[in-house]
Each structure stands twice: as C-alpha cells, then as structure tokens.
Coordinates of C-alpha atoms and ligand atoms in Angstrom, one line a residue:
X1 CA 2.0 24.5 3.2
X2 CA 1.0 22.9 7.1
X3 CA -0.9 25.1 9.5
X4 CA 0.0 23.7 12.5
X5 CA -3.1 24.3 14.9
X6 CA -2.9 25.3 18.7
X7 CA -3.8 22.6 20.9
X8 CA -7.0 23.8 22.5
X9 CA -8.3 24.9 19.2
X10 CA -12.2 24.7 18.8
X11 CA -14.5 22.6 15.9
X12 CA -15.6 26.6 15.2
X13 CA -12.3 27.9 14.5
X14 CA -10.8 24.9 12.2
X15 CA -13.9 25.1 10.2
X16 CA -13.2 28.0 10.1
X17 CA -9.8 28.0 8.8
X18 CA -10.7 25.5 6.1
X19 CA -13.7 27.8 4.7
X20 CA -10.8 30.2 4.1
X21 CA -8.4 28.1 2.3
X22 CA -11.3 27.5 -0.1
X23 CA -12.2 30.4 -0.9
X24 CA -8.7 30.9 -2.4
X25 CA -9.3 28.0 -4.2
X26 CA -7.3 25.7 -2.4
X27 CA -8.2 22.1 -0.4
X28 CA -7.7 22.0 3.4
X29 CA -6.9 18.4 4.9
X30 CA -7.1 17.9 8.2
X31 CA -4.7 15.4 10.1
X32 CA -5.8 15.0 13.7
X33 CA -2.8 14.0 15.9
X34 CA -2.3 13.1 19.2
X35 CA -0.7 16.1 20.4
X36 CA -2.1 18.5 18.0
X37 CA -3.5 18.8 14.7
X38 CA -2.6 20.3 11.3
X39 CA -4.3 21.1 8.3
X40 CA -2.2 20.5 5.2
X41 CA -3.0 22.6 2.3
X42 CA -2.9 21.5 -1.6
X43 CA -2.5 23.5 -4.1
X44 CA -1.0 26.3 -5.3
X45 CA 1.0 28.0 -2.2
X46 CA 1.8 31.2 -3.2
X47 CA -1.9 31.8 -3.3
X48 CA -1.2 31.1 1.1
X49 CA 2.2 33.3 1.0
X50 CA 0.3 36.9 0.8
X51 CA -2.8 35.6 3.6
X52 CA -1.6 36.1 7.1
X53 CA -2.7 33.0 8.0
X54 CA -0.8 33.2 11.4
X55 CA -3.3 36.1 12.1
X56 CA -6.2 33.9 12.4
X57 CA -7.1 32.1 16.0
X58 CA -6.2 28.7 17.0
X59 CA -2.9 29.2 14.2
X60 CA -0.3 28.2 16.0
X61 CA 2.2 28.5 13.1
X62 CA 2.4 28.1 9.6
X63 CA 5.5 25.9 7.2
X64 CA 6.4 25.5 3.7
X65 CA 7.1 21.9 3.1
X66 CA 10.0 21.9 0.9
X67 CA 9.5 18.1 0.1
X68 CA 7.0 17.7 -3.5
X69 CA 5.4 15.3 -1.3
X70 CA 3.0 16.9 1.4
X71 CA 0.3 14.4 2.3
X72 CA 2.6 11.5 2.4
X73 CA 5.3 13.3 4.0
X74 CA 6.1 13.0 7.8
X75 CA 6.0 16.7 8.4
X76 CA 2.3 16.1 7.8
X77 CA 1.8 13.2 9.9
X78 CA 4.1 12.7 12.7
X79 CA 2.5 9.7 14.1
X80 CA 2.6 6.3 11.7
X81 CA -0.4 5.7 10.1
X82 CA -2.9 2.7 10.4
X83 CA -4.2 1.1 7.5
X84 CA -7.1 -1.6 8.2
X85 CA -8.0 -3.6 5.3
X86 CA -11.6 -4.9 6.7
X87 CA -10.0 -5.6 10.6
X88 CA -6.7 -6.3 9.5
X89 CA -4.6 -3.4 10.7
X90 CA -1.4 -2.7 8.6
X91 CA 1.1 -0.5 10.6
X92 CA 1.4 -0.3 13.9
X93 CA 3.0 -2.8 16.3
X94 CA 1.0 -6.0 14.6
X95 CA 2.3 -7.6 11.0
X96 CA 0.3 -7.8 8.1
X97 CA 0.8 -10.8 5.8
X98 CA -0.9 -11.4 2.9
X99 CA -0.4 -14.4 1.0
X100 CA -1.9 -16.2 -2.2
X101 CA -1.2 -17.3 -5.7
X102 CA 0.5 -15.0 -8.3
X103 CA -2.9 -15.3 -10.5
X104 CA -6.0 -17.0 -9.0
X105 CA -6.2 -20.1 -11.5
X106 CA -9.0 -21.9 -10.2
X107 CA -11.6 -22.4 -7.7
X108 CA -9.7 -25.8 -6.4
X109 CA -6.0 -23.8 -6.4
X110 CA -7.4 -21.0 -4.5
X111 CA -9.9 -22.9 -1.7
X112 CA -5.9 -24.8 -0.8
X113 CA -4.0 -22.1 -0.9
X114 CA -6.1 -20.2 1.2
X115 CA -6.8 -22.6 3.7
X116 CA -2.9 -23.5 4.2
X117 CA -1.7 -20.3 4.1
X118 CA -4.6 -19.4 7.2
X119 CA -3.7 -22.0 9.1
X120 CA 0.0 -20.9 8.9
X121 CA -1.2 -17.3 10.2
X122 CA -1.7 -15.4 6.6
X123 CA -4.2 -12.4 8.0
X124 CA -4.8 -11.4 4.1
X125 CA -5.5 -13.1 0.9
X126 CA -4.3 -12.0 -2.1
X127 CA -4.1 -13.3 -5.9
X128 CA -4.4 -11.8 -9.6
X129 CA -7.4 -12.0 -11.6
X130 CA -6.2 -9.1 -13.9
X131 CA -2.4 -10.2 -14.7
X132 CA -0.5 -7.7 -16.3
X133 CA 1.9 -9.7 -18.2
X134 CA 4.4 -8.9 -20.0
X135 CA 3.8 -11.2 -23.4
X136 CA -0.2 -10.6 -24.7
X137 CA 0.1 -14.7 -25.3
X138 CA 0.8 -15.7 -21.7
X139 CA -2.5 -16.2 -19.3
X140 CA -4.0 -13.3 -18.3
X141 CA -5.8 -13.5 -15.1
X142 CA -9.9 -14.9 -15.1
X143 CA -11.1 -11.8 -14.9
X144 CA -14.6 -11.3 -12.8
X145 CA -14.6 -14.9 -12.3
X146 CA -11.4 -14.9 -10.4
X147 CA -12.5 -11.8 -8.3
X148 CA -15.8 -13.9 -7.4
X149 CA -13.4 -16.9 -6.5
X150 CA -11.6 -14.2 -4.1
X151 CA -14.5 -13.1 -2.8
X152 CA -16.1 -16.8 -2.3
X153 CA -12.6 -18.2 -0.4
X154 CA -12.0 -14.9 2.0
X155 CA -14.9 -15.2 3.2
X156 CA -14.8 -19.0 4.1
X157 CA -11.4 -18.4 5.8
X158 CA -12.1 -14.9 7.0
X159 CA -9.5 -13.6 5.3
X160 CA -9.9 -9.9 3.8
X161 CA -8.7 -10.0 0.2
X162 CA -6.4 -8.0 -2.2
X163 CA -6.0 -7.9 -5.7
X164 CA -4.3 -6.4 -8.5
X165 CA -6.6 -3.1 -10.5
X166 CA -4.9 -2.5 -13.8
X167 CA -7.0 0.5 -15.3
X168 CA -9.8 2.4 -14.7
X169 CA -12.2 0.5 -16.0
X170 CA -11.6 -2.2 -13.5
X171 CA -12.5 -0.6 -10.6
X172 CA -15.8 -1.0 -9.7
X173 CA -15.9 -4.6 -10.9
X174 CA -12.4 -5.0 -8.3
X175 CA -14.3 -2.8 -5.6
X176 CA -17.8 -5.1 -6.1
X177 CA -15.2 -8.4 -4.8
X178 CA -12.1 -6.9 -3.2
X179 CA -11.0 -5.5 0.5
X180 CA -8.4 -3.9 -0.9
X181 CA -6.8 -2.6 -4.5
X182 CA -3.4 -3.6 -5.2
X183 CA -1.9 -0.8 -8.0
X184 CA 0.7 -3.3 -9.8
X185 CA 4.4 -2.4 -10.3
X186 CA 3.8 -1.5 -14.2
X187 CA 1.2 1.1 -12.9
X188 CA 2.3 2.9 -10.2
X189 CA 2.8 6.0 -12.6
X190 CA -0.4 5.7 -14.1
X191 CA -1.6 8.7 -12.5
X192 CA -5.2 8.7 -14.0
X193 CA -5.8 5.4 -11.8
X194 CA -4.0 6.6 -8.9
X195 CA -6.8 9.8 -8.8
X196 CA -10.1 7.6 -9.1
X197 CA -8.5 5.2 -7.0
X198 CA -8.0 8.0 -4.4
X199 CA -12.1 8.8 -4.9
X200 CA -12.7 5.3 -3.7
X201 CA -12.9 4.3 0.2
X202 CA -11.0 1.1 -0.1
X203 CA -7.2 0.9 1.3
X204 CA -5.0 0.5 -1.8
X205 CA -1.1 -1.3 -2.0
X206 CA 0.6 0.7 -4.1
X207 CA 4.0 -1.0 -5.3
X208 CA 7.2 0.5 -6.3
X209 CA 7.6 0.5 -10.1
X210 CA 10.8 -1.3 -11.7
X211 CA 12.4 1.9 -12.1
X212 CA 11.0 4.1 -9.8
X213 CA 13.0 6.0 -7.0
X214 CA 11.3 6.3 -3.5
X215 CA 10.4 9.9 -4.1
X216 CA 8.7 8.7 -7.0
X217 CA 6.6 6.5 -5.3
X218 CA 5.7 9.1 -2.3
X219 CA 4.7 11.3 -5.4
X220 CA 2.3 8.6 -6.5
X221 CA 1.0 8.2 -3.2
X222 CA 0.5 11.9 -3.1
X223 CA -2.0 11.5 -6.4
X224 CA -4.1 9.1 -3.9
X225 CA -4.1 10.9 -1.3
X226 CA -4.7 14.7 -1.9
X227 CA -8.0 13.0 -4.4
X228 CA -9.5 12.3 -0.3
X229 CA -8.0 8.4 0.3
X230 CA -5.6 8.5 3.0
X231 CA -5.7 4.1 3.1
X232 CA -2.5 4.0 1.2
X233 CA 0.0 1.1 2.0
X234 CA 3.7 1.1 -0.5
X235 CA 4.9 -2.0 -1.0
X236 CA 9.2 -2.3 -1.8
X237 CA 9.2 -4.9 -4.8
X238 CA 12.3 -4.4 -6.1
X239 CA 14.2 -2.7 -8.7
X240 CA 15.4 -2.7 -12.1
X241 CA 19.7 -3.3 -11.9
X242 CA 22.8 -4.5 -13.3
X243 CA 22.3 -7.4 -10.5
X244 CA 21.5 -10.6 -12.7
X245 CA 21.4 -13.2 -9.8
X246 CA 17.9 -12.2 -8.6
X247 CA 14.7 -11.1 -10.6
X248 CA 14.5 -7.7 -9.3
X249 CA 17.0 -6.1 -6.5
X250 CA 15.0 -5.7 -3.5
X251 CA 15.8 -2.9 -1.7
X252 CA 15.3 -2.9 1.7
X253 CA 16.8 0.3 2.3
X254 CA 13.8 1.8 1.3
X255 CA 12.2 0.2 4.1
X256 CA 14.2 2.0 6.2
X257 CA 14.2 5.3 4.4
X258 CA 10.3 5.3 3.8
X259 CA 9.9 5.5 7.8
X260 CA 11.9 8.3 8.1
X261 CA 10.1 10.2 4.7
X262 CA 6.7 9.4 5.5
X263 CA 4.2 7.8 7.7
X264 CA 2.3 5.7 5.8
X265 CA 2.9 1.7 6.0
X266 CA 5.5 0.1 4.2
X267 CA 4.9 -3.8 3.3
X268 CA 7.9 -5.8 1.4
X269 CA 7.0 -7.9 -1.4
X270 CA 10.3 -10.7 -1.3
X271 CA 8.4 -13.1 -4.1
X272 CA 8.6 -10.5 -6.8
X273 CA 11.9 -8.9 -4.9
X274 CA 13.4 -12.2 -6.1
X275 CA 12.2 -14.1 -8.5
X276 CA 13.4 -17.4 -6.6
X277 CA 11.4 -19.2 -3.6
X278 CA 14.4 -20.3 -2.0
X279 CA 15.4 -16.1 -1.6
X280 CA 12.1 -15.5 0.0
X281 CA 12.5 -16.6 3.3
X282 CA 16.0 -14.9 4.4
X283 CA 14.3 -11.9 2.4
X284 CA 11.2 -12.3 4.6
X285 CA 13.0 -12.3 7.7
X286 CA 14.9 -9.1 6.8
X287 CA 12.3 -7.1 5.8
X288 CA 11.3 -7.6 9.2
X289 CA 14.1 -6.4 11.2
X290 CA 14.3 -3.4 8.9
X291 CA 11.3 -2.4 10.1
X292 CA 8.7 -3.0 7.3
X293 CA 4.9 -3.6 8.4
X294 CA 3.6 -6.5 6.8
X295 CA 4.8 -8.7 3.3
X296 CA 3.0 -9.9 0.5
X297 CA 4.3 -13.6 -0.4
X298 CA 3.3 -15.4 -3.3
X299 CA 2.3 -19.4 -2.4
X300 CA 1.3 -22.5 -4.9
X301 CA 0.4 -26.2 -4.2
X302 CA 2.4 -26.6 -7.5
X303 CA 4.7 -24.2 -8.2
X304 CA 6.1 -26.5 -11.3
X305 CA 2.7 -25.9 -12.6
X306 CA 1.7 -22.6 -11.9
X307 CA 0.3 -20.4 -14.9
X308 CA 2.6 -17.4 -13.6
X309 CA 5.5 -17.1 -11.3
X310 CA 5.6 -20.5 -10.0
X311 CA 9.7 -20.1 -9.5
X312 CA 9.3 -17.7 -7.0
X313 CA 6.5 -18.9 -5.0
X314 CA 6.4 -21.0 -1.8
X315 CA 4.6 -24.1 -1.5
X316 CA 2.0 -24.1 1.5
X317 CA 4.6 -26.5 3.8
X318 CA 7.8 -23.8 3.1
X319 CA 5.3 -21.2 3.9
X320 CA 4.6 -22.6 7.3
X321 CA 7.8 -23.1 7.9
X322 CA 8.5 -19.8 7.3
X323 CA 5.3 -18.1 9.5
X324 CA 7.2 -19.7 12.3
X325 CA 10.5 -17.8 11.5
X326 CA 8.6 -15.0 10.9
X327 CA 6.8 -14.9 14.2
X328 CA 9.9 -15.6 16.6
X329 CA 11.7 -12.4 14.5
X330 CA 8.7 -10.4 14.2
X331 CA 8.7 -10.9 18.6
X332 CA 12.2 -10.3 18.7
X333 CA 11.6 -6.1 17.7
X334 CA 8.7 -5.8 19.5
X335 CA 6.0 -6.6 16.6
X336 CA 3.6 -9.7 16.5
X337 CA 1.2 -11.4 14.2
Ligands
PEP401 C1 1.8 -9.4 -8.4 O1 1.7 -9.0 -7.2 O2 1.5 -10.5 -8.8 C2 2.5 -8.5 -9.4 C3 2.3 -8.6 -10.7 O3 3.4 -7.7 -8.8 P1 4.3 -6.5 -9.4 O4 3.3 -5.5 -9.9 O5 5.1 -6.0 -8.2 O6 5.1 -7.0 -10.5
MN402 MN1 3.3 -12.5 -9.3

C-alpha cells in the first residue's frame, strides 16, 4: 500500500501518519520526492484496507501496489534513485565503473591493477577476497588479508572499494575494509544475508542469480530494503541458457526493463555476462546505450595466469582502450564519467 501525501503536508502530520501505521503493527517508509512524498507501507495490507486512511490530513490518496515488489518498485519512487558508494554517485546522469581483479591475489597484482585501471577513469575498485567457487579445491579468495589489501590500494588511488560478502558471518569483517558489499550471483536468494545486509548502512550490488528472472531479483532487493537500506544497486550478469557460445547470456533487456520496474540503479557486469575478454567491450558499449548506470569489469596484468577468471578479463592496456570507447558513447546519450 502507498499513501501518497499532499504537497503542503507538515513534519506534524506525517509523523503523525506513521505513529498510526504502527500501531497496526505495520512499518511506514517514507520516500521524499520532488513533487511530493509518499509513505509506503510493509506489511500485512489488509490490516490498512478497514482504516480510512484517506480520512486523515495531508492524505492525499491511498493505492494498492499490485506488484510483490513495493520498495523497489517505481510506483514508490518515481524519481531514479542515487546510490553513492563513498562520493561515487551511481545513477544519475554520471557512470559508475568499477573495475579490478576477479579475486585479489596479491598485494603486487592489486597495487597495478588499481593504478591502471585509475588512470584509465575506473571511479571504483573492486576484487574478491571471499570467492565463491564452484569446485572446494580451486582458490578461494585471501580472506581478511585480501580485504586489508582493498582497503590499503583504494585508498592510495582514491578509489572507493567493493567486494564480494558470501554469508553472514562475513559481514562485519567486509564492512571493517569495504565501501561497498557486493551479494555474489550464487547468493542473491539467500534471504537471511540479504536482511542483515539491509541492517547495515553500506550501499550493496546485488547481482542477478544464474537463474533468476528480474522479478526475482526486485524481490531480493525488496528483502534489503524494507530491513531500512535503501543503497541498493542490481547488477545484470547474465543468465543460465541453451546459448553455449558465451559463459552466461547477458541480458541487456533487463537493463531496459529494470528502468521502467523500478528506480533503483542498474549496473551491467559484461566480464561474467561473457566469459570471454574479447565480448566485453562491444558488451560494455551496449550496456551503455541501453541505459544502464555504471559496469563492473573484471581486469588482470596476466590474465594467462590469473587464479580465477583470467579468460574473461581485460588486461589494463584493452581496458584503456576501452574507457575511451566508453566515454565518447557514454557522451553520446547524455551521460559522462
Ligand atoms: C565476481 O564478481 O567475481 C563474481 C563471482 O560474480 P558473480 O556472482 O556474478 O558470478
Ligand atoms: Mn569473477
């Protein structure tokens, strides 16, 4: 259910509003917009259906929103939404591009990588300390020590940093290094992360699972969000599907469809979309044009050598190559970086 509020409505009367959706055991969020506000309520609606809430002043009207979705939905929010990860904003007219190893592997690999992929115009770092592989045998990420390498090389380039939280456990360790938490593809259904990740302040990337539909991943969102975080950024990764030629199938559709669904900022991951480094670029470019707000791209000094997905990542030179594409098509509908 959205109350939509009138727009001369006082402080006085909203409180006053949400003191009654409590008492009926339900939780008021407020979502101040530019020409008016709304309060979204979460919960169990028929509770609402017998209070005339339309009685009360500064109501302007009250919906049901049909969609399972209600915080992430765009009958919520009109306006996009604005993540910042430190002073990095994701949404609105500016790109975000974060950009780092698969796993953090060492102190050496990470100080290069970062460097290069700053001076290209990367405005966030990212990397894996916790790896969520598929075989227990292959490397699994450093761990604290990788988070504290994070920390160390964001810092030097003044770079805000994200990185992958696998389980509740990890959280405060990943909140004690990172910017930003980065729910993996393999957990974006696990719902008893997504609520104490909502309890936290930090802006979180949450990426479509393998198999997940988009309505799926607003639902996830929606665990985040109605726990009090409202710093949620999806991420389009690509899909599980009979397509062979490519790692995953990324679809950019979703890119597209997300914007009309929702407000919150969509980013398009083309390294794991692909599987192949030679895919990212034209993949880049298109996520783009369809409108998304920032990418994640995966970059290695030695791709042969990497100790996880070196076959889809860019090395620092193809990645500058590409920031240069990126910028003249980013320009070219109205967005910059
Ligand atoms: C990653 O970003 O390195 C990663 C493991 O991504 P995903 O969860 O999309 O597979
Ligand atoms: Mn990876």
């Amino acid at each position: 259910m959205i109350i939509i509020l009138k727009p001369d409505i006082t402080e006085e009367q909203i409180q006053h509003i949400e003191e009654r959706i409590k008492k009926l055991g339900l939780k008021p969020v407020l979502s101040k917009g530019i020409e008016r506000s709304l309060i979204g309520v979460i919960g169990e609606e028929d509770k609402l259906r017998i209070t005339p809430l339309e009685a009360i002043e500064g109501v302007e009207k009250v919906m049901a929103v049909l969609k399972p979705y209600k915080l992430a939905s765009r009958d919520f929010k009109k306006e996009s939404s604005v993540v910042k990860i430190k002073d990095v904003q994701v949404g609105g007219k500016s790109l975000a591009v974060m950009a780092g190893p698969c796993s953090v592997e060492s102190i050496e690999l990470l100080s290069e990588v970062g460097h290069l992929v700053k001076e290209a115009g990367a405005n966030i770092l990212r990397g894996g300390a916790f790896k969520p592989r598929t075989s227990p045998y292959s490397f699994q990420g450093l761990g604290e020590e990788g988070l504290k390498y994070l920390q160390e090389v964001g810092a030097k380039e003044g770079l805000p940093v994200v990185t992958e939280v696998m389980n509740i456990r990890q959280i405060p360790i990943v909140d004690k290094y990172a910017d930003a938490f980065q729910v993996g593809a393999r957990n974006m259904q696990n719902f008893d992360l997504l609520k104490e990740l909502g309890k936290t302040k930090k802006p979180v990337v949450l990426k479509r699972g393998m198999s997940a539909t988009i309505k799926d991943l607003l639902m996830s969102a929606e665990y985040i969000l109605s726990e009090g975080n409202m710093s949620v950024i999806l991420c389009e990764r690509g899909i599980r599907t009979f397509e062979d030629a490519t790692r995953n199938t990324l679809d950019l559709s979703a890119v597209a469809v997300i914007k009309q669904l929702s407000h919150l900022p969509v980013i398009v991951d083309p390294s794991h979309g692909t599987g192949k480094w030679s895919l990212v670029g034209p993949m880049s470019l298109a996520a783009i044009a369809a409108g998304c707000d920032g990418l994640m791209i995966e970059v290695h000094t030695n791709p042969e050598e990497a100790l996880s997905d070196g076959s889809q990542s860019l090395k620092p030179e193809k990645f500058e190559e590409l920031m240069k594409m990126i910028k003249k098509v980013a320009e070219s509908v109205g967005r910059s970086i």
